[in-house]
Short mmCIF file of C-alpha atoms and ligand atoms in Angstrom, two decimals:
data_model
loop_
_atom_site.label_atom_id
_atom_site.label_comp_id
_atom_site.label_asym_id
_atom_site.label_seq_id
_atom_site.Cartn_x
_atom_site.Cartn_y
_atom_site.Cartn_z
CA UNK A 343 113.17 154.68 157.73
CA UNK A 344 112.02 158.18 156.77
CA UNK A 345 114.14 161.25 156.01
CA UNK A 346 112.39 163.31 158.68
CA UNK A 347 113.64 160.86 161.33
CA UNK A 348 117.24 161.45 160.24
CA UNK A 349 117.68 164.91 161.73
CA UNK A 350 118.16 166.61 158.42
CA UNK A 351 117.48 170.35 158.27
CA UNK A 352 113.84 171.16 157.43
CA UNK A 353 114.96 172.82 154.16
CA UNK A 354 116.46 169.53 153.04
CA UNK A 355 113.53 167.38 154.18
CA UNK A 356 111.19 169.69 152.27
CA UNK A 357 113.30 169.44 149.09
CA UNK A 358 113.55 165.65 149.39
CA UNK A 359 109.83 165.29 149.73
CA UNK A 360 109.44 167.37 146.54
CA UNK A 361 111.85 164.93 144.87
CA UNK A 362 109.42 162.18 145.86
CA UNK A 363 111.81 160.59 148.36
CA UNK A 364 109.95 159.13 151.31
CA UNK A 365 112.03 156.30 152.68
CA UNK A 366 115.79 155.83 152.62
CA UNK A 367 117.09 153.25 150.15
CA UNK A 368 119.31 150.45 151.59
CA UNK A 369 122.58 152.18 150.68
CA UNK A 370 121.30 155.39 152.25
CA UNK A 371 120.25 153.56 155.42
CA UNK A 372 123.71 152.08 155.73
CA UNK A 373 125.93 154.98 154.61
CA UNK A 374 124.17 158.10 155.90
CA UNK A 375 124.53 157.45 159.67
CA UNK A 376 128.29 156.72 159.31
CA UNK A 377 128.87 159.65 156.99
CA UNK A 378 126.97 162.04 159.28
CA UNK A 379 129.39 161.07 162.06
CA UNK A 380 132.34 162.01 159.86
CA UNK A 381 133.60 158.51 159.01
CA UNK A 382 135.30 157.72 155.73
CA UNK A 383 133.18 155.32 153.66
CA UNK A 384 134.04 152.50 151.27
CA UNK A 385 130.80 151.61 149.52
CA UNK A 386 129.98 148.87 147.07
CA UNK A 387 126.95 150.30 145.30
CA UNK A 388 125.96 150.72 141.71
CA UNK A 389 123.92 153.28 139.83
CA UNK A 390 120.25 153.13 140.67
CA UNK A 391 120.65 152.36 144.36
CA UNK A 392 120.31 155.98 145.49
CA UNK A 393 124.06 156.37 146.06
CA UNK A 394 124.15 160.04 145.02
CA UNK A 395 121.93 161.03 147.93
CA UNK A 396 123.82 158.60 150.19
CA UNK A 397 127.05 160.58 149.86
CA UNK A 398 125.73 164.07 149.15
CA UNK A 399 123.08 164.47 151.86
CA UNK A 400 125.51 163.94 154.76
CA UNK A 401 127.89 166.43 153.13
CA UNK A 402 125.16 169.00 152.59
CA UNK A 403 123.96 168.64 156.18
CA UNK A 404 127.48 169.01 157.58
CA UNK A 405 128.08 172.09 155.41
CA UNK A 406 124.92 173.61 156.89
CA UNK A 407 125.96 172.62 160.41
CA UNK A 408 129.25 174.51 160.05
CA UNK A 409 128.45 177.56 157.93
CA UNK A 410 131.44 179.44 156.51
CA UNK A 411 131.74 182.51 154.35
CA UNK A 412 132.82 181.57 150.87
CA UNK A 413 136.44 182.14 149.93
CA UNK A 414 137.16 183.11 146.36
CA UNK A 415 138.00 180.13 144.15
CA UNK A 416 137.67 177.62 146.97
CA UNK A 417 135.50 174.55 147.22
CA UNK A 418 134.47 172.96 150.52
CA UNK A 419 133.42 169.64 148.99
CA UNK A 420 134.66 167.91 145.85
CA UNK A 421 132.87 165.05 144.10
CA UNK A 422 134.84 163.35 141.33
CA UNK A 423 132.96 161.47 138.63
CA UNK A 424 134.24 159.65 135.53
CA UNK A 425 132.00 161.17 132.86
CA UNK A 426 130.43 164.48 131.95
CA UNK A 427 126.93 163.08 132.08
CA UNK A 428 127.40 161.66 135.54
CA UNK A 429 128.97 164.90 136.83
CA UNK A 430 126.07 166.94 135.42
CA UNK A 431 123.56 164.53 136.89
CA UNK A 432 125.11 164.54 140.37
CA UNK A 433 125.23 168.36 140.36
CA UNK A 434 121.57 168.47 139.32
CA UNK A 435 120.54 166.09 142.11
CA UNK A 436 122.46 168.16 144.66
CA UNK A 437 120.90 171.35 143.31
CA UNK A 438 117.50 169.74 143.90
CA UNK A 439 118.45 168.85 147.49
CA UNK A 440 119.86 172.31 148.41
CA UNK A 441 117.37 174.54 146.65
CA UNK A 442 115.94 175.85 149.94
CA UNK A 443 119.38 176.52 151.45
CA UNK A 444 122.01 179.16 150.68
CA UNK A 445 124.53 176.51 149.59
CA UNK A 446 125.89 176.40 146.06
CA UNK A 447 126.91 173.62 143.71
CA UNK A 448 128.79 173.74 140.39
CA UNK A 449 129.74 171.12 137.85
CA UNK A 450 132.88 171.32 135.72
CA UNK A 451 133.64 168.87 132.95
CA UNK A 452 135.21 168.75 129.50
CA UNK A 453 133.46 169.42 126.22
CA UNK A 454 132.35 172.93 127.18
CA UNK A 455 134.35 176.17 127.28
CA UNK A 456 136.65 176.69 130.28
CA UNK A 457 135.58 180.35 130.43
CA UNK A 458 131.94 179.50 131.10
CA UNK A 459 133.08 177.54 134.15
CA UNK A 460 135.59 180.10 135.43
CA UNK A 461 132.79 182.49 136.41
CA UNK A 462 131.09 179.82 138.50
CA UNK A 463 134.31 179.16 140.40
CA UNK A 464 135.34 182.75 140.97
CA UNK A 465 133.39 183.48 144.16
CA UNK A 466 133.93 179.98 145.57
CA UNK A 467 131.49 177.15 145.65
CA UNK A 468 130.31 174.85 148.45
CA UNK A 469 130.09 171.65 146.43
CA UNK A 470 132.11 171.13 143.28
CA UNK A 471 131.35 168.17 141.03
CA UNK A 472 134.06 167.50 138.46
CA UNK A 473 135.59 165.10 136.02
CA UNK A 474 139.31 164.63 136.79
CA UNK A 475 140.78 165.98 133.54
CA UNK A 476 138.87 169.26 133.52
CA UNK A 477 139.45 169.77 137.24
CA UNK A 478 143.21 169.55 136.70
CA UNK A 479 143.01 172.15 133.94
CA UNK A 480 141.20 174.53 136.30
CA UNK A 481 143.64 173.77 139.13
CA UNK A 482 146.59 174.54 136.85
CA UNK A 483 145.08 177.89 135.92
CA UNK A 484 144.31 178.64 139.59
CA UNK A 485 140.62 178.96 138.80
CA UNK A 486 139.85 176.76 141.77
CA UNK A 487 141.68 175.74 144.92
CA UNK A 488 141.32 172.67 147.08
CA UNK A 489 143.35 174.22 149.91
CA UNK A 490 140.49 174.05 152.40
CA UNK A 491 138.74 170.95 151.21
CA UNK A 492 136.53 169.33 153.87
CA UNK A 493 134.80 166.54 151.92
CA UNK A 494 135.93 164.38 149.02
CA UNK A 495 133.94 161.75 147.10
CA UNK A 496 135.01 159.34 144.38
CA UNK A 497 131.89 158.23 142.56
CA UNK A 498 132.01 155.23 140.24
CA UNK A 499 135.65 154.85 141.18
CA UNK A 500 136.00 151.58 139.25
CA UNK A 501 135.11 153.36 136.04
CA UNK A 502 137.59 156.13 136.79
CA UNK A 503 140.31 153.51 137.03
CA UNK A 504 139.06 151.72 133.88
CA UNK A 505 139.26 155.02 132.05
CA UNK A 506 142.88 155.49 133.10
CA UNK A 507 142.29 158.35 135.53
CA UNK A 508 144.66 157.00 138.18
CA UNK A 509 147.44 159.50 137.46
CA UNK A 510 144.89 162.34 137.34
CA UNK A 511 143.61 161.22 140.74
CA UNK A 512 147.17 161.22 142.08
CA UNK A 513 147.72 164.73 140.72
CA UNK A 514 144.52 165.97 142.35
CA UNK A 515 145.30 164.25 145.66
CA UNK A 516 148.77 165.84 145.69
CA UNK A 517 147.05 169.23 145.87
CA UNK A 518 144.85 168.29 148.84
CA UNK A 519 146.67 169.22 152.03
CA UNK A 520 143.73 169.03 154.44
CA UNK A 521 142.38 165.70 155.64
CA UNK A 522 138.90 165.71 154.11
CA UNK A 523 136.27 163.17 155.04
CA UNK A 524 136.52 160.83 152.03
CA UNK A 525 133.98 158.46 150.52
CA UNK A 526 134.59 156.02 147.70
CA UNK A 527 131.68 154.48 145.82
CA UNK A 528 132.21 151.68 143.34
CA UNK A 529 130.10 148.97 141.73
CA UNK A 530 133.02 146.55 141.50
CA UNK A 531 136.33 145.99 143.26
CA UNK A 532 139.69 145.01 141.81
CA UNK A 533 143.18 144.83 143.36
CA UNK A 534 143.92 148.29 141.89
CA UNK A 535 140.75 149.65 143.49
CA UNK A 536 141.65 148.16 146.87
CA UNK A 537 145.08 149.77 146.61
CA UNK A 538 143.56 153.17 145.85
CA UNK A 539 141.06 152.78 148.70
CA UNK A 540 143.92 151.86 151.06
CA UNK A 541 145.79 155.01 150.10
CA UNK A 542 142.98 157.55 150.32
CA UNK A 543 140.65 156.27 153.06
CA UNK A 544 141.24 156.37 156.81
CA UNK A 545 139.65 153.47 158.70
CA UNK A 546 136.64 153.48 156.40
CA UNK A 547 133.24 152.05 157.31
CA UNK A 548 132.25 149.49 154.71
CA UNK A 549 128.87 149.55 153.09
CA UNK A 550 127.66 147.05 150.51
CA UNK A 551 124.44 146.78 148.55
CA UNK A 552 125.56 145.88 145.03
CA UNK A 553 124.81 142.18 145.19
CA UNK A 554 121.25 142.65 146.40
CA UNK A 555 120.56 145.02 143.57
CA UNK A 556 121.99 142.80 140.85
CA UNK A 557 119.92 139.83 141.84
CA UNK A 558 116.91 141.98 142.64
CA UNK A 559 113.62 140.22 142.00
CA UNK A 560 112.52 143.28 140.10
CA UNK A 561 114.94 142.47 137.26
CA UNK A 562 114.07 139.64 134.88
CA UNK A 563 117.25 138.51 133.10
CA UNK A 564 116.90 136.69 129.82
CA UNK A 565 119.35 135.51 127.18
CA UNK A 566 118.58 135.05 123.50
CA UNK A 567 121.14 132.86 121.73
CA UNK A 568 121.48 134.25 118.21
CA UNK A 569 124.00 134.48 115.39
CA UNK A 570 125.76 137.84 115.23
CA UNK A 571 124.46 138.77 111.79
CA UNK A 572 120.84 138.24 112.84
CA UNK A 573 120.99 140.40 115.95
CA UNK A 574 119.67 143.63 114.44
CA UNK A 575 116.75 141.86 112.82
CA UNK A 576 115.89 140.13 116.08
CA UNK A 577 116.03 143.43 117.95
CA UNK A 578 113.50 145.03 115.60
CA UNK A 579 111.34 141.94 115.82
CA UNK A 580 111.32 141.88 119.64
CA UNK A 581 110.68 145.62 119.89
CA UNK A 582 107.79 145.26 117.44
CA UNK A 583 106.26 142.02 118.67
CA UNK A 584 106.53 142.80 122.36
CA UNK A 585 105.79 146.46 121.78
CA UNK A 586 108.70 147.65 123.92
CA UNK A 587 108.36 151.39 124.40
CA UNK A 588 111.68 152.48 125.85
CA UNK A 589 114.78 150.43 125.20
CA UNK A 590 118.37 151.21 126.08
CA UNK A 591 120.60 149.15 123.79
CA UNK A 592 124.27 148.62 124.63
CA UNK A 593 126.86 147.96 121.95
CA UNK A 594 130.64 147.62 122.27
CA UNK A 595 131.67 149.80 119.33
CA UNK A 596 130.61 153.17 117.91
CA UNK A 597 130.54 151.56 114.46
CA UNK A 598 127.97 149.03 115.66
CA UNK A 599 125.93 151.87 117.12
CA UNK A 600 125.91 153.75 113.79
CA UNK A 601 125.02 150.59 111.84
CA UNK A 602 122.21 149.71 114.23
CA UNK A 603 120.75 153.21 114.04
CA UNK A 604 120.40 152.82 110.27
CA UNK A 605 118.90 149.35 110.55
CA UNK A 606 116.31 150.40 113.12
CA UNK A 607 115.41 153.39 110.97
CA UNK A 608 114.75 151.07 108.05
CA UNK A 609 112.40 149.14 110.31
CA UNK A 610 110.55 152.31 111.28
CA UNK A 611 111.94 152.49 114.80
CA UNK A 612 113.13 155.90 115.98
CA UNK A 613 116.47 155.62 117.76
CA UNK A 614 119.12 158.01 119.03
CA UNK A 615 122.84 157.58 119.67
CA UNK A 616 124.92 158.11 122.78
CA UNK A 617 128.57 157.37 122.09
CA UNK A 618 131.97 158.98 122.44
CA UNK A 619 132.06 160.57 118.97
CA UNK A 620 128.98 162.61 119.72
CA UNK A 621 129.41 166.11 121.13
CA UNK A 622 128.24 166.72 124.65
CA UNK A 623 125.24 168.73 123.46
CA UNK A 624 124.22 165.97 121.01
CA UNK A 625 124.39 163.34 123.75
CA UNK A 626 122.27 165.46 126.04
CA UNK A 627 119.73 166.02 123.27
CA UNK A 628 119.62 162.29 122.56
CA UNK A 629 119.07 161.54 126.23
CA UNK A 630 116.30 164.12 126.46
CA UNK A 631 114.53 162.72 123.40
CA UNK A 632 114.82 159.24 124.82
CA UNK A 633 113.56 160.25 128.26
CA UNK A 634 110.65 162.19 126.78
CA UNK A 635 109.63 159.22 124.64
CA UNK A 636 110.37 160.97 121.35
CA UNK A 637 112.84 158.20 120.56
CA UNK A 638 111.98 154.64 121.40
CA UNK A 639 115.55 153.35 121.47
CA UNK A 640 118.81 154.81 122.70
CA UNK A 641 121.92 153.03 121.42
CA UNK A 642 124.84 153.55 123.74
CA UNK A 643 128.41 152.51 124.41
CA UNK A 644 129.47 151.83 127.99
CA UNK A 645 131.58 154.90 128.58
CA UNK A 646 129.04 157.36 127.18
CA UNK A 647 126.12 155.85 129.06
CA UNK A 648 127.94 155.49 132.33
CA UNK A 649 125.88 156.64 135.27
CA UNK A 650 123.02 158.05 133.22
CA UNK A 651 119.91 158.29 135.33
CA UNK A 652 116.94 157.28 133.27
CA UNK A 653 113.98 156.73 135.50
CA UNK A 654 111.79 153.63 135.35
CA UNK A 655 113.60 152.22 132.33
CA UNK A 656 111.77 149.01 131.42
CA UNK A 657 114.24 147.37 129.01
CA UNK A 658 117.99 147.18 128.73
CA UNK A 659 119.36 145.15 125.83
CA UNK A 660 122.93 143.92 125.54
CA UNK A 661 123.16 143.85 121.77
CA UNK A 662 126.80 142.91 122.31
CA UNK A 663 127.79 141.21 125.51
CA UNK A 664 130.19 143.51 127.39
CA UNK A 665 133.90 142.59 127.38
CA UNK A 666 133.93 142.54 131.18
CA UNK A 667 131.33 140.70 133.21
CA UNK A 668 131.29 143.63 135.64
CA UNK A 669 129.97 145.88 132.90
CA UNK A 670 126.88 143.70 132.69
CA UNK A 671 126.13 144.82 136.23
CA UNK A 672 126.63 148.48 135.31
CA UNK A 673 124.48 148.22 132.23
CA UNK A 674 121.49 146.51 133.78
CA UNK A 675 121.66 148.88 136.73
CA UNK A 676 119.49 151.18 134.57
CA UNK A 677 116.50 148.90 134.84
CA UNK A 678 114.47 147.57 137.74
CA UNK A 679 115.16 150.73 139.68
CA UNK A 680 113.39 151.92 142.80
CA UNK A 681 111.03 148.93 142.86
CA UNK A 682 110.10 149.06 139.15
CA UNK A 683 110.01 145.87 137.12
CA UNK A 684 112.87 145.72 134.63
CA UNK A 685 114.02 143.46 131.82
CA UNK A 686 117.68 142.78 131.15
CA UNK A 687 117.88 141.16 127.73
CA UNK A 688 121.14 139.82 126.28
CA UNK A 689 121.82 138.73 122.73
CA UNK A 690 124.53 136.09 122.87
CA UNK A 691 126.42 134.73 119.89
CA UNK A 692 128.64 131.69 120.13
CA UNK A 693 131.77 133.69 120.96
CA UNK A 694 129.97 135.49 123.77
CA UNK A 695 128.97 132.33 125.65
CA UNK A 696 132.12 132.56 127.76
CA UNK A 697 131.31 136.09 128.92
CA UNK A 698 127.81 134.89 129.72
CA UNK A 699 129.26 132.21 131.99
CA UNK A 700 131.34 134.84 133.78
CA UNK A 701 128.27 137.06 134.16
CA UNK A 702 126.30 134.18 135.65
CA UNK A 703 129.12 133.51 138.12
CA UNK A 704 129.21 137.16 139.09
CA UNK A 705 125.49 137.55 139.69
CA UNK A 706 125.25 134.15 141.31
CA UNK A 707 122.60 132.48 139.17
CA UNK A 708 122.05 131.17 135.68
CA UNK A 709 120.05 133.28 133.30
CA UNK A 710 116.95 131.98 131.54
CA UNK A 711 117.59 131.17 127.87
CA UNK A 712 114.93 131.70 125.27
CA UNK A 713 115.29 130.63 121.65
CA UNK A 714 113.32 133.04 119.52
CA UNK A 715 111.53 131.13 116.79
CA UNK A 716 113.14 131.82 113.44
CA UNK A 717 116.38 133.04 115.02
CA UNK A 718 117.79 129.77 116.33
CA UNK A 719 121.56 129.92 115.97
CA UNK A 720 122.92 127.74 113.22
CA UNK A 721 124.96 124.79 114.40
CA UNK A 722 128.66 124.80 113.94
CA UNK A 723 128.65 122.52 110.92
CA UNK A 724 126.20 124.77 109.17
CA UNK A 725 128.34 127.78 109.99
CA UNK A 726 131.48 126.18 108.60
CA UNK A 727 129.55 125.07 105.56
CA UNK A 728 128.25 128.59 105.13
CA UNK A 729 131.72 130.08 105.43
CA UNK A 730 132.78 127.88 102.52
CA UNK A 731 129.68 128.35 100.45
CA UNK A 732 130.27 131.31 98.17
CA UNK A 733 126.67 132.35 97.44
CA UNK A 734 125.94 133.47 100.98
CA UNK A 735 129.10 135.50 101.16
CA UNK A 736 129.01 136.90 97.68
CA UNK A 737 125.69 138.53 98.30
CA UNK A 738 126.51 140.92 101.14
CA UNK A 739 123.08 142.48 101.07
CA UNK A 740 121.53 139.23 102.19
CA UNK A 741 119.92 140.02 105.52
CA UNK A 742 119.74 136.52 106.95
CA UNK A 743 122.28 133.81 107.24
CA UNK A 744 120.12 131.53 105.20
CA UNK A 745 121.63 131.44 101.70
CA UNK A 746 118.27 130.61 100.17
CA UNK A 747 116.76 133.93 101.29
CA UNK A 748 116.72 136.42 98.46
CA UNK A 749 116.87 140.20 98.69
CA UNK A 750 113.29 140.21 97.59
CA UNK A 751 112.32 137.95 100.51
CA UNK A 752 114.23 140.18 102.88
CA UNK A 753 112.55 143.35 101.67
CA UNK A 754 109.14 141.76 102.10
CA UNK A 755 110.06 140.62 105.57
CA UNK A 756 111.22 144.09 106.49
CA UNK A 757 108.02 145.63 105.13
CA UNK A 758 105.97 143.17 107.21
CA UNK A 759 108.00 144.08 110.28
CA UNK A 760 107.53 147.80 109.67
CA UNK A 761 103.79 147.32 109.42
CA UNK A 762 103.65 145.26 112.55
CA UNK A 763 105.64 147.87 114.50
CA UNK A 764 103.44 150.69 113.18
CA UNK A 765 100.19 148.87 113.90
CA UNK A 766 101.15 147.82 117.37
CA UNK A 767 102.38 151.30 118.30
CA UNK A 768 99.15 152.81 116.92
CA UNK A 769 97.03 150.21 118.71
CA UNK A 770 98.62 150.90 122.07
CA UNK A 771 98.06 154.67 121.73
CA UNK A 772 94.32 154.21 121.43
P1 AMP B 944 121.39 157.04 142.00
O1 AMP B 944 121.76 155.62 142.37
O2 AMP B 944 121.96 158.03 142.92
O3 AMP B 944 121.70 157.31 140.55
O4 AMP B 944 119.80 157.19 142.18
C1 AMP B 944 118.89 156.48 141.39
C2 AMP B 944 117.53 157.14 141.36
O5 AMP B 944 116.85 156.93 142.59
C3 AMP B 944 117.54 158.63 141.13
O6 AMP B 944 116.52 158.93 140.19
C4 AMP B 944 117.21 159.23 142.47
O7 AMP B 944 116.55 160.46 142.34
C5 AMP B 944 116.30 158.17 143.06
N1 AMP B 944 116.35 158.12 144.54
C6 AMP B 944 117.43 158.24 145.32
N2 AMP B 944 117.09 158.12 146.62
C7 AMP B 944 115.76 157.88 146.66
C8 AMP B 944 114.82 157.66 147.72
N3 AMP B 944 115.19 157.61 148.99
N4 AMP B 944 113.53 157.46 147.37
C9 AMP B 944 113.15 157.48 146.07
N5 AMP B 944 113.98 157.69 145.03
C10 AMP B 944 115.27 157.88 145.32
#
């Protein structure tokens, strides 16, 4: 199904073709016709499915169909997103779609000065993309009004709830007196989500594509059982041996991210960080370096990496298994996109086996297990023995969980790894 057959304005069709969009993705095929008719939508779709265009194109077309002069401080459409990165990304996509029209879009989110955003809001804006907290600040200062809101979207609604935005959402909704056409997009559904959907949507049309995407043939899932303390070594080894060029690595804690950055550096692998302690500008710079191939690895925590659009990403690594099985789905949504082959690689220690089971239940199939030679997890007896054997614990610099390995042996190993990584990278550039 092509965009030109969808009765979109020629300005939009032209912009979409410049974006390289030819055919509608499944979520677009399902959601766009309903949304164009003005229905509320409840969509089960994750990042990477083309959901941004699925909710924004029908809005943009309807805004063009009913042109209005802008009222100061007012927005006709509001898109709420959980993170700054996602808000910026949605606004950028919409800017790409409307560049041949007279419509306007603005993004407002925390981490940047309020004053720089006030100017954008002053003359009114057609489409406003916002994170809930910053939107409330602007509403309180009367920098923006939702008095005439016609369209409302909740993107990645599950993450907004996970991040505790429910009371912010209630505050925002209390200020909406019109009955906007409302769309809610979420990768997962919980009782709390169903309650929210029940409160804000009127007879919604249901659209679902998440399952197809998760089990997409284009994603090869693989699990490496490994002891926790060997994970960073194994990551360097896999990156080097398999010559992975662009790897997004998920960790559960900022501390792990910082540690891993240092370890990869020692192995000669350039990595950047994307976690909550980093300023907005630093995160953006890291993302740019990663996208441009200046950094081979981006180490990210779930919240910071939420919704990031990184095209054609070949490898996603779960260095830590996520706490929630649903987050596995979010994380690997960055790979295998738009028909590209992707690899979802998970490092699983003994304690993470339970999460792995839950993930397998969620995605509906078991994941192939590969034991990497030299990294086979120690059996339980050996672990207990090791916990009681002082030498291994006394020497904290020891890089492996084999007490007989000396620092000297480790340094040699690391030097060998560095050389291998350098040679392979050089070889592939030729
Ligand atoms: P999203 O799920 O909205 O984050 O979109 C994922 C990626 O797919 C983005 O890079 C979009 O630009 C791209 N995309 C969205 N719709 C299409 C389409 N119909 N054809 C090709 N690429 C698309």
